[in-house]
Coordinates of C-alpha atoms in Angstrom, one line a residue:
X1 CA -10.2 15.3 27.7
X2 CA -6.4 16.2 28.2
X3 CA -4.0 14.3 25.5
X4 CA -2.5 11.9 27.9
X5 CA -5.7 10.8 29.2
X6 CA -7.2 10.6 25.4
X7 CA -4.0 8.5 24.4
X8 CA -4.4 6.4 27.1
X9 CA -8.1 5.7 25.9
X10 CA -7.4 5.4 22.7
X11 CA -4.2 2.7 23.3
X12 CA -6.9 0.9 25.4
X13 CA -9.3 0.8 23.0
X14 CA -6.9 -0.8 20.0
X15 CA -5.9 -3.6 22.3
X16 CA -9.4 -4.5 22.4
X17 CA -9.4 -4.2 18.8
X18 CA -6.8 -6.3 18.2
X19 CA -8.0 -9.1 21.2
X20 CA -9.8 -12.1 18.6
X21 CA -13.4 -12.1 18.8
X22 CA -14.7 -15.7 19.7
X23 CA -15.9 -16.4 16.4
X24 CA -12.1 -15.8 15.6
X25 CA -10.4 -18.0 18.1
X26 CA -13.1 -20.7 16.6
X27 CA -12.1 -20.2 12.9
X28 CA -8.7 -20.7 14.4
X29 CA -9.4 -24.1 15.8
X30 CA -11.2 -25.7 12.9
X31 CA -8.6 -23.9 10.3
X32 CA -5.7 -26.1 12.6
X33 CA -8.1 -29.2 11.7
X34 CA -8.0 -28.4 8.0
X35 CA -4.3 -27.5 8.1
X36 CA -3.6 -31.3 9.7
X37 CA -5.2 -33.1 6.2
X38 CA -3.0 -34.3 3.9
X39 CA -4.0 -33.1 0.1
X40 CA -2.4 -34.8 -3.0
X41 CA 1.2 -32.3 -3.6
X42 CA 1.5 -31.1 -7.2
X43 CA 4.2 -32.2 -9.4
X44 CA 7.6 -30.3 -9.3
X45 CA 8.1 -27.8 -11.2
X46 CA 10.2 -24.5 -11.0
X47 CA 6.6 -22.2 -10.7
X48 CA 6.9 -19.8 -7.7
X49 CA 3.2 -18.5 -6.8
X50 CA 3.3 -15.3 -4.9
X51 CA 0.2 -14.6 -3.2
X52 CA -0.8 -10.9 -2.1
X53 CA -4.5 -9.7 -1.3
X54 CA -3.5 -6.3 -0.8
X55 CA -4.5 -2.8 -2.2
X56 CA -2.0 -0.6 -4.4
X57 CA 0.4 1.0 -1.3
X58 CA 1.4 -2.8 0.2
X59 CA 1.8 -4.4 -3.6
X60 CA 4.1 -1.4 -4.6
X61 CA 6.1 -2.3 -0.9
X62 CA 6.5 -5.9 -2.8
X63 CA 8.4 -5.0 -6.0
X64 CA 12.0 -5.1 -4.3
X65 CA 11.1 -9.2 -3.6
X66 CA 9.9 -9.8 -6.6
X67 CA 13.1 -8.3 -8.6
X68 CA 15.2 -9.7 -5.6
X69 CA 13.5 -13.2 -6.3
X70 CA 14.2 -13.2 -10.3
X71 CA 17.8 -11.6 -10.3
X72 CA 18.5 -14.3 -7.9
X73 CA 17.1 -17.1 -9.4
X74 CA 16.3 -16.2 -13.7
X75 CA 15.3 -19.4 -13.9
X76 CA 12.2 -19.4 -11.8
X77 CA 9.3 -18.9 -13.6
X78 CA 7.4 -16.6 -10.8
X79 CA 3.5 -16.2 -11.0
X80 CA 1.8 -13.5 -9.0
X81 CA -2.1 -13.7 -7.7
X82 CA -3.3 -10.9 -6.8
X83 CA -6.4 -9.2 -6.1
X84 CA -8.0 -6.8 -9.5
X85 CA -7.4 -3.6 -7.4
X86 CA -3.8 -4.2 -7.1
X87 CA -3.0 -5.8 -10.8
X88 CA -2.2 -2.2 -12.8
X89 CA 0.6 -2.3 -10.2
X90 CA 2.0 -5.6 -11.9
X91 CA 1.4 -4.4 -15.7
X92 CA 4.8 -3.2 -16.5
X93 CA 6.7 -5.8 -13.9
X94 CA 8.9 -7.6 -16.4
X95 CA 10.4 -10.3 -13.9
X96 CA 6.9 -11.8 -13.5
X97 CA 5.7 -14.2 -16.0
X98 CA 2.3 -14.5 -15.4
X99 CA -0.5 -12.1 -13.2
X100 CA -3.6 -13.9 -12.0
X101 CA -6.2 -11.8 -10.5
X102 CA -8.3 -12.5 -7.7
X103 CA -11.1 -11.0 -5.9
X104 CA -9.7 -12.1 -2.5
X105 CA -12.1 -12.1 0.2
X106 CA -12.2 -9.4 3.1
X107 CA -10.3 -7.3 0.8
X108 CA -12.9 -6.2 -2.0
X109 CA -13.9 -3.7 0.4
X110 CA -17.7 -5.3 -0.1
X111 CA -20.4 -5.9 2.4
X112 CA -22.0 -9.0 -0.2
X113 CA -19.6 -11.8 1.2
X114 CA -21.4 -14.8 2.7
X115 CA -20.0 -16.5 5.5
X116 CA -19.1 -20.0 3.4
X117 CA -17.7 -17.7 0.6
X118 CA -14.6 -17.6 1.2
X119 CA -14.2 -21.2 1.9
X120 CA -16.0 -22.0 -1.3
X121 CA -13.9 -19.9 -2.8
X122 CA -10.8 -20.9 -1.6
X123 CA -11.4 -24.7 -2.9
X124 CA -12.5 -23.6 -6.3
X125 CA -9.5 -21.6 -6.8
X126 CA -7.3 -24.4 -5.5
X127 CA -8.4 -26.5 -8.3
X128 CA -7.2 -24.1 -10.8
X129 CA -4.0 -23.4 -9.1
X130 CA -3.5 -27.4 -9.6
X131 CA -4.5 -27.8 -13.4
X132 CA -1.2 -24.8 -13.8
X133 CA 0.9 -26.4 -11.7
X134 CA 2.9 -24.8 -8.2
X135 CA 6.2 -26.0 -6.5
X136 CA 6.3 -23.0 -4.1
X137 CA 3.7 -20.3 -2.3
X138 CA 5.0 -17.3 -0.9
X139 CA 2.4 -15.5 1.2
X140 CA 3.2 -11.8 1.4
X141 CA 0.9 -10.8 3.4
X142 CA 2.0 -11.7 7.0
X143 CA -1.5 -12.3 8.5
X144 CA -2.7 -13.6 4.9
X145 CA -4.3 -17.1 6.6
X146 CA -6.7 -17.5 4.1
X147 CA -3.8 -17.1 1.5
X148 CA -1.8 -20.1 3.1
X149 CA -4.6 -22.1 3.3
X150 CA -5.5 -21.6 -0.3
X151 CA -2.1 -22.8 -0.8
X152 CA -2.2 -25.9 1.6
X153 CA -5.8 -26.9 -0.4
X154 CA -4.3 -27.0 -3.5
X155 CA -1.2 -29.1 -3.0
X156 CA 1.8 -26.7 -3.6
X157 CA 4.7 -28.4 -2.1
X158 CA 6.8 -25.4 -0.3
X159 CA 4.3 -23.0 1.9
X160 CA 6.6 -19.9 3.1
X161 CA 5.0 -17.3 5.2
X162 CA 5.4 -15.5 8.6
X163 CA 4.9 -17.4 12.0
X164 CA 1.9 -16.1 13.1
X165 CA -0.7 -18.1 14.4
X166 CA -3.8 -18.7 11.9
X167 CA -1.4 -18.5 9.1
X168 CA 1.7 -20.7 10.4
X169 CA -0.7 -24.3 10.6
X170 CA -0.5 -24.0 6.7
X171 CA 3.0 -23.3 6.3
X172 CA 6.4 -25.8 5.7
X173 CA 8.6 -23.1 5.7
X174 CA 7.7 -20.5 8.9
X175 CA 10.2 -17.2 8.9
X176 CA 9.8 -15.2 12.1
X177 CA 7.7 -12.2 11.9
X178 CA 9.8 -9.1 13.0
X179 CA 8.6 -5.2 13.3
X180 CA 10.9 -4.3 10.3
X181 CA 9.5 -2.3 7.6
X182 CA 7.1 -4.1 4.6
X183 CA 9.9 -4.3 2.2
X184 CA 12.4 -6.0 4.2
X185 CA 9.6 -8.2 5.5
X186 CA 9.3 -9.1 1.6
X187 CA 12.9 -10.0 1.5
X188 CA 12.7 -12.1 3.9
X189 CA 10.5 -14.4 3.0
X190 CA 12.3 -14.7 -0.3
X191 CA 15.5 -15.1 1.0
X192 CA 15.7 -18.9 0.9
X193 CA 16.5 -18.6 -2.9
X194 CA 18.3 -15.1 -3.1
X195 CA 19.9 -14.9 0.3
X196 CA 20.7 -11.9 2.4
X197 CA 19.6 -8.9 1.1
X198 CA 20.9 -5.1 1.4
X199 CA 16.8 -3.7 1.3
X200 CA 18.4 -0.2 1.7
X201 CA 20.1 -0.4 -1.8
X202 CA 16.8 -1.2 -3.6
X203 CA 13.8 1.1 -4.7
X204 CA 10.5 0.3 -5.3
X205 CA 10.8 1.3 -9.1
X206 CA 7.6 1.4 -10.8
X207 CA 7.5 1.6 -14.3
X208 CA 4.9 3.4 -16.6
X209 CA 4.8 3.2 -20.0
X210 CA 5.0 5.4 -23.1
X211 CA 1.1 6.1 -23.3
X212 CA 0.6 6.7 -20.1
X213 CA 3.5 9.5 -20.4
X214 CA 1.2 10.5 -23.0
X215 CA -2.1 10.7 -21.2
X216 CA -0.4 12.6 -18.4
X217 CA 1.0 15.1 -21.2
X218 CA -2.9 15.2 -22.6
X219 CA -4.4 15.9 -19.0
X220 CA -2.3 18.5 -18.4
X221 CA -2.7 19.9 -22.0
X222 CA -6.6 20.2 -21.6
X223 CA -6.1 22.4 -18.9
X224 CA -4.1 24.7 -20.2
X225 CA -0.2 23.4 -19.2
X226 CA 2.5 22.7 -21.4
X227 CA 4.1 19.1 -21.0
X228 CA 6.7 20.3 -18.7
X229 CA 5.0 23.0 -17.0
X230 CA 6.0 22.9 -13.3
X231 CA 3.7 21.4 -10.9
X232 CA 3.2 20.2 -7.5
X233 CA 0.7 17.3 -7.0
X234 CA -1.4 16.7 -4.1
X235 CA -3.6 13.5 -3.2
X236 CA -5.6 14.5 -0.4
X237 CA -7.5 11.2 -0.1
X238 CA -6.9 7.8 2.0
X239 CA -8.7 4.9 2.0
X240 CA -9.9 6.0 5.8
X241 CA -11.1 9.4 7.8
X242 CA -8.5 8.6 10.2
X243 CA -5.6 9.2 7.9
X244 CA -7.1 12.3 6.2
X245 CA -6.1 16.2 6.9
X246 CA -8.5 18.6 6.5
X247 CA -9.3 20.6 3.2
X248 CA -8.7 23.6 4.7
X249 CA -5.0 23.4 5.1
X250 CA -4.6 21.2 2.4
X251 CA -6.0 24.2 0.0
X252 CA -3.2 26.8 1.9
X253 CA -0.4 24.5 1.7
X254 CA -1.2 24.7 -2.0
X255 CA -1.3 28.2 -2.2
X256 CA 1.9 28.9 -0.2
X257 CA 3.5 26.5 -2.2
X258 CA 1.9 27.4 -5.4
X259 CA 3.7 31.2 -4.5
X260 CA 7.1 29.7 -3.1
X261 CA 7.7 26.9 -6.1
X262 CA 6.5 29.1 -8.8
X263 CA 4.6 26.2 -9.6
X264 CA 0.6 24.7 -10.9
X265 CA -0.8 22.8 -8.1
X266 CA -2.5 19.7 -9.4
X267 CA -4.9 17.7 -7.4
X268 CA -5.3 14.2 -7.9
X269 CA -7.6 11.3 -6.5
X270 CA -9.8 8.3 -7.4
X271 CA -13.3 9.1 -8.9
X272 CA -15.2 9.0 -5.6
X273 CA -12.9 11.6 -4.1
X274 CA -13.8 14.5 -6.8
X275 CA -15.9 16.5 -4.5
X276 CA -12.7 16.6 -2.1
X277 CA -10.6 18.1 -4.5
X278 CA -12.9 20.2 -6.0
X279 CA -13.8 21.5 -2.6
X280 CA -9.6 22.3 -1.9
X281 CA -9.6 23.9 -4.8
X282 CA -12.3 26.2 -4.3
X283 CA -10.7 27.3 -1.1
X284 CA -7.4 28.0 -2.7
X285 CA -6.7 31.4 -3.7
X286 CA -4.3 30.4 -6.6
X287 CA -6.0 28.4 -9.2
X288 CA -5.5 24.5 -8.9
X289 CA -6.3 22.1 -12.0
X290 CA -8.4 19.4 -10.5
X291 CA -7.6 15.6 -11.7
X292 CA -9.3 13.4 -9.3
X293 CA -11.0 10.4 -11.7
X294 CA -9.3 11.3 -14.4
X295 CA -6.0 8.7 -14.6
X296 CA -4.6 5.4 -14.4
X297 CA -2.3 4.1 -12.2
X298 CA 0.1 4.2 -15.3
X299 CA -1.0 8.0 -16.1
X300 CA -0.9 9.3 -12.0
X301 CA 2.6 7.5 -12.3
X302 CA 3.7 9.5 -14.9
X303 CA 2.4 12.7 -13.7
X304 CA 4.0 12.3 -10.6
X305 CA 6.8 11.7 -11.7
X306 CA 7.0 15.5 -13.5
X307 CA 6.5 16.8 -10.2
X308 CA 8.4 19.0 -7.9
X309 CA 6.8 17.2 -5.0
X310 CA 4.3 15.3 -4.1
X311 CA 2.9 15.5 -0.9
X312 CA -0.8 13.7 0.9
X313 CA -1.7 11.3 3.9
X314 CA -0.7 7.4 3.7
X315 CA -2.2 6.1 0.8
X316 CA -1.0 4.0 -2.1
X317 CA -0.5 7.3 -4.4
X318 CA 2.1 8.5 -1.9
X319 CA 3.9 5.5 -2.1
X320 CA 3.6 5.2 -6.0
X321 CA 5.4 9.0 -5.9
X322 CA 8.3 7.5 -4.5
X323 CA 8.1 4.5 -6.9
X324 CA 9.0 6.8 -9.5
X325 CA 11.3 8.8 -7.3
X326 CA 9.6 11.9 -6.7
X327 CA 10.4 13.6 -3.7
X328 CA 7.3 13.1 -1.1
X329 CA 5.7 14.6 1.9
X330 CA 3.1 11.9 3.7
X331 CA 1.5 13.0 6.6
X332 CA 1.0 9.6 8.9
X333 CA -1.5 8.7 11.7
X334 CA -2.6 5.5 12.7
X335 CA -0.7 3.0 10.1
X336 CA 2.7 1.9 11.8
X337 CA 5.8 4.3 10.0
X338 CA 8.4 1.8 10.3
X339 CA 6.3 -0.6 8.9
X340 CA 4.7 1.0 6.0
X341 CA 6.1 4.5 5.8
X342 CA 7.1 6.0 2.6
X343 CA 10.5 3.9 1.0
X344 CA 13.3 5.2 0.1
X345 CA 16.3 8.3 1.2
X346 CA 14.7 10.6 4.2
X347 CA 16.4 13.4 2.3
X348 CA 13.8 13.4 -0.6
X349 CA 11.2 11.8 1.4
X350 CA 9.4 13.5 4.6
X351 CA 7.5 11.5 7.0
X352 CA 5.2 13.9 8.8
X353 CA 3.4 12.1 12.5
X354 CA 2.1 13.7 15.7
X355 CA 3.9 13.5 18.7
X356 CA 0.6 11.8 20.8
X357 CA 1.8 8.4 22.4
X358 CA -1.4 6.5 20.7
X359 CA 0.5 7.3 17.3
X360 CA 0.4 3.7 15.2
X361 CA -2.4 2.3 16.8
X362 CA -2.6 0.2 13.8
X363 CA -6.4 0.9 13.4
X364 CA -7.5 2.3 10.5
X365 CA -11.6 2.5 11.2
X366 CA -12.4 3.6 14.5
X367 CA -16.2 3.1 13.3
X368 CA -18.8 5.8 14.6
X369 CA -16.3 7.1 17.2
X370 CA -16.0 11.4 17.2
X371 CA -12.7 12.5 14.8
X372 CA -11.6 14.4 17.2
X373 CA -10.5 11.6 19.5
X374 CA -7.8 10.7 16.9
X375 CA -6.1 13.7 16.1
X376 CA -2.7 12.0 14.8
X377 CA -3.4 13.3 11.7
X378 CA -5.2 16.8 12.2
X379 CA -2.2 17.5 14.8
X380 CA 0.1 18.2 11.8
X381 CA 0.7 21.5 11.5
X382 CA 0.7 23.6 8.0
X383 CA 4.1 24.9 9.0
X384 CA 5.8 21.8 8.9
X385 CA 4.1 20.5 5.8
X386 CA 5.9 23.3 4.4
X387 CA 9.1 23.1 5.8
X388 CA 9.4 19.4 4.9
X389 CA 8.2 20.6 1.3
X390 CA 10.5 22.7 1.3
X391 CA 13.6 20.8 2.2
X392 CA 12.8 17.5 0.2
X393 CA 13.1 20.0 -3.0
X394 CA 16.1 21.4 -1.3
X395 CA 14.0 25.3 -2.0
X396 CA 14.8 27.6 1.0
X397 CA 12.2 29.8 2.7
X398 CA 11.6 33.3 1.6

């Protein structure tokens, strides 16, 4: 199959992804039912919830609001409920007053959810959200119906989110949803209280603290570095096969770079992806200290941000490099760049895509289908991984 014809199926195809099921367009109708009864409104207060489901790359993409939101308005006191996977993110996040965790449903990456669950759910959790007390909701998550509706069940008085259509029924306060990138889309819906924002002047910021400096220190002591030894981290791992590159190139980027930074390479993952990493390594002529499993958020923050570089596919580690303004190379496929691609100058921070016109499908599991019809990834080249290395650490080739 010839590229044009390929994109052309695989465009196809994601349309009739993104076309609801009938189940859908059902929930859709009886959540417009729900959406039209009245529930008893909480009592005023000046308690801002803001609700966000997501995984560690989208809640990092919602730090600029939340400072935007407190700098703005000090005397807000601004809750944040978020699902467990996401809360380390929020740990160090001084303009927040409180973090309530979540296991949100859909999101949990489980297969044990019950069809009632999450409606079940959603009613217990609006009772507590009542005894605390809420005056506003701020759904982050632009498709986040289940979010607004947990909102509009327990009474909060100000609903803003994005007009979209299972998620505006629930809302008071509907901003209209544009293709801008995640972090002005978090401005916006914040902008009733802190009013137009320059997003370009902000950076995502994250903070680590003194221990985990010290556990990054201790990792890269047990293996034989000093604290400032010079390294270059990869994260080979997504959350999806359609965003990965192969371990193959990924182990001779590492040596070439390894050779042309006069640097360690350190590669870094979540337990489950130790086998990658050990795997890169093995194929890498220079020897790589493997770290997959082996940090916290705070501790990969910290050891990131020693690094020369850090380069991997979209994932939340890429964009946690650039929260503690690292230079970056991220190597994107199917996730929409202008939407979710790395944040911050272009000069320390390469955005890597293929040039095939199904590029940001916006599907991120393709299911059973054959990896090579979705090449967006596996079309980047070694070469340019290294140039862009290369000129986000402002080193010139040999």
């Amino acid at each position: 199959m010839d590229r044009e014809t390929l994109a052309a199926r695989n465009i196809a195809l994601s349309e009739a992804f993104r076309k609801p099921p009938l189940k859908h367009l059902v929930r859709r109708r009886l959540l417009s039912v729900v959406a039209r009864i009245r529930f008893m409104p909480m009592r005023q207060s000046r308690r801002v919830l803001l609700i966000r489901p997501d995984h560690v790359g989208d809640m990092l993409l919602t730090l600029p609001a939340i400072r935007a939101l407190k700098a703005a308005r000090p005397d807000l006191e601004l809750h944040a409920l978020v699902g467990p996977w996401a809360a380390p993110v929020l740990e160090n996040v001084k303009e927040l007053n409180r973090v309530l965790t979540l296991p949100f449903p859909g999101f949990g990456r489980s297969e044990e959810e019950h069809t009632h669950s999450p409606y079940v759910q959603a009613i217990r959790t609006s009772r507590m959200l009542r005894k605390i007390g809420y005056d506003s909701a701020v759904i982050l998550r632009p498709d986040h119906w289940w979010g607004a509706m947990l909102a509009h069940l327990a009474g909060i008085r100000r609903r803003i989110g994005f007009d979209l259509p299972d998620v505006a029924p629930f809302l008071n306060e509907r901003i209209p949803f544009q293709n801008a990138h995640a972090v002005v889309n978090g401005l916006q819906l914040v902008e009733s209280w802190t009013g137009p924002v320059r997003a370009e002047t902000l950076g995502l910021n994250f903070s680590f603290s003194r221990l985990d400096d010290d556990d990054a220190s201790e990792l890269l002591h047990r293996h034989g570095l000093p604290p400032d030894a010079r390294i270059v981290c990869i994260h080979p791992g997504s959350g999806t096969w359609t965003k990965q590159w192969t371990d193959e190139r990924w182990a001779r980027v590492g040596d070439l770079l390894c050779e042309q930074l006069d640097a360690t390479i350190v590669l870094t993952g979540r337990e489950h992806e130790l086998t990658m990493t050990r795997h890169i390594a093995e194929l890498m002529t220079a020897h790589a200290v493997v770290a997959a499993g082996d940090t916290s958020l705070g501790a990969l923050a910290a050891l990131f941000a020693r690094a020369l570089v850090v380069l991997g596919p979209d994932s939340g580690p890429i964009h946690l490099a650039s929260a503690v303004n690292t230079p970056t190379v991220a190597l994107f496929g199917p996730a929409r760049v202008y939407e979710f691609g790395t944040w911050g100058p272009p000069d320390r921070h390469a955005i890597l895509t293929s040039d095939i016109a199904c590029l940001g499908c916006g599907v991120l599991d393709w299911g059973s289908d054959l990896p090579e019809y979705h090449p967006c990834v596996t079309d980047i080249t070694v070469g340019s991984v290294l140039e862009a290395a290369r000129r986000v650490t402002a080193i010139s080739p040999e």
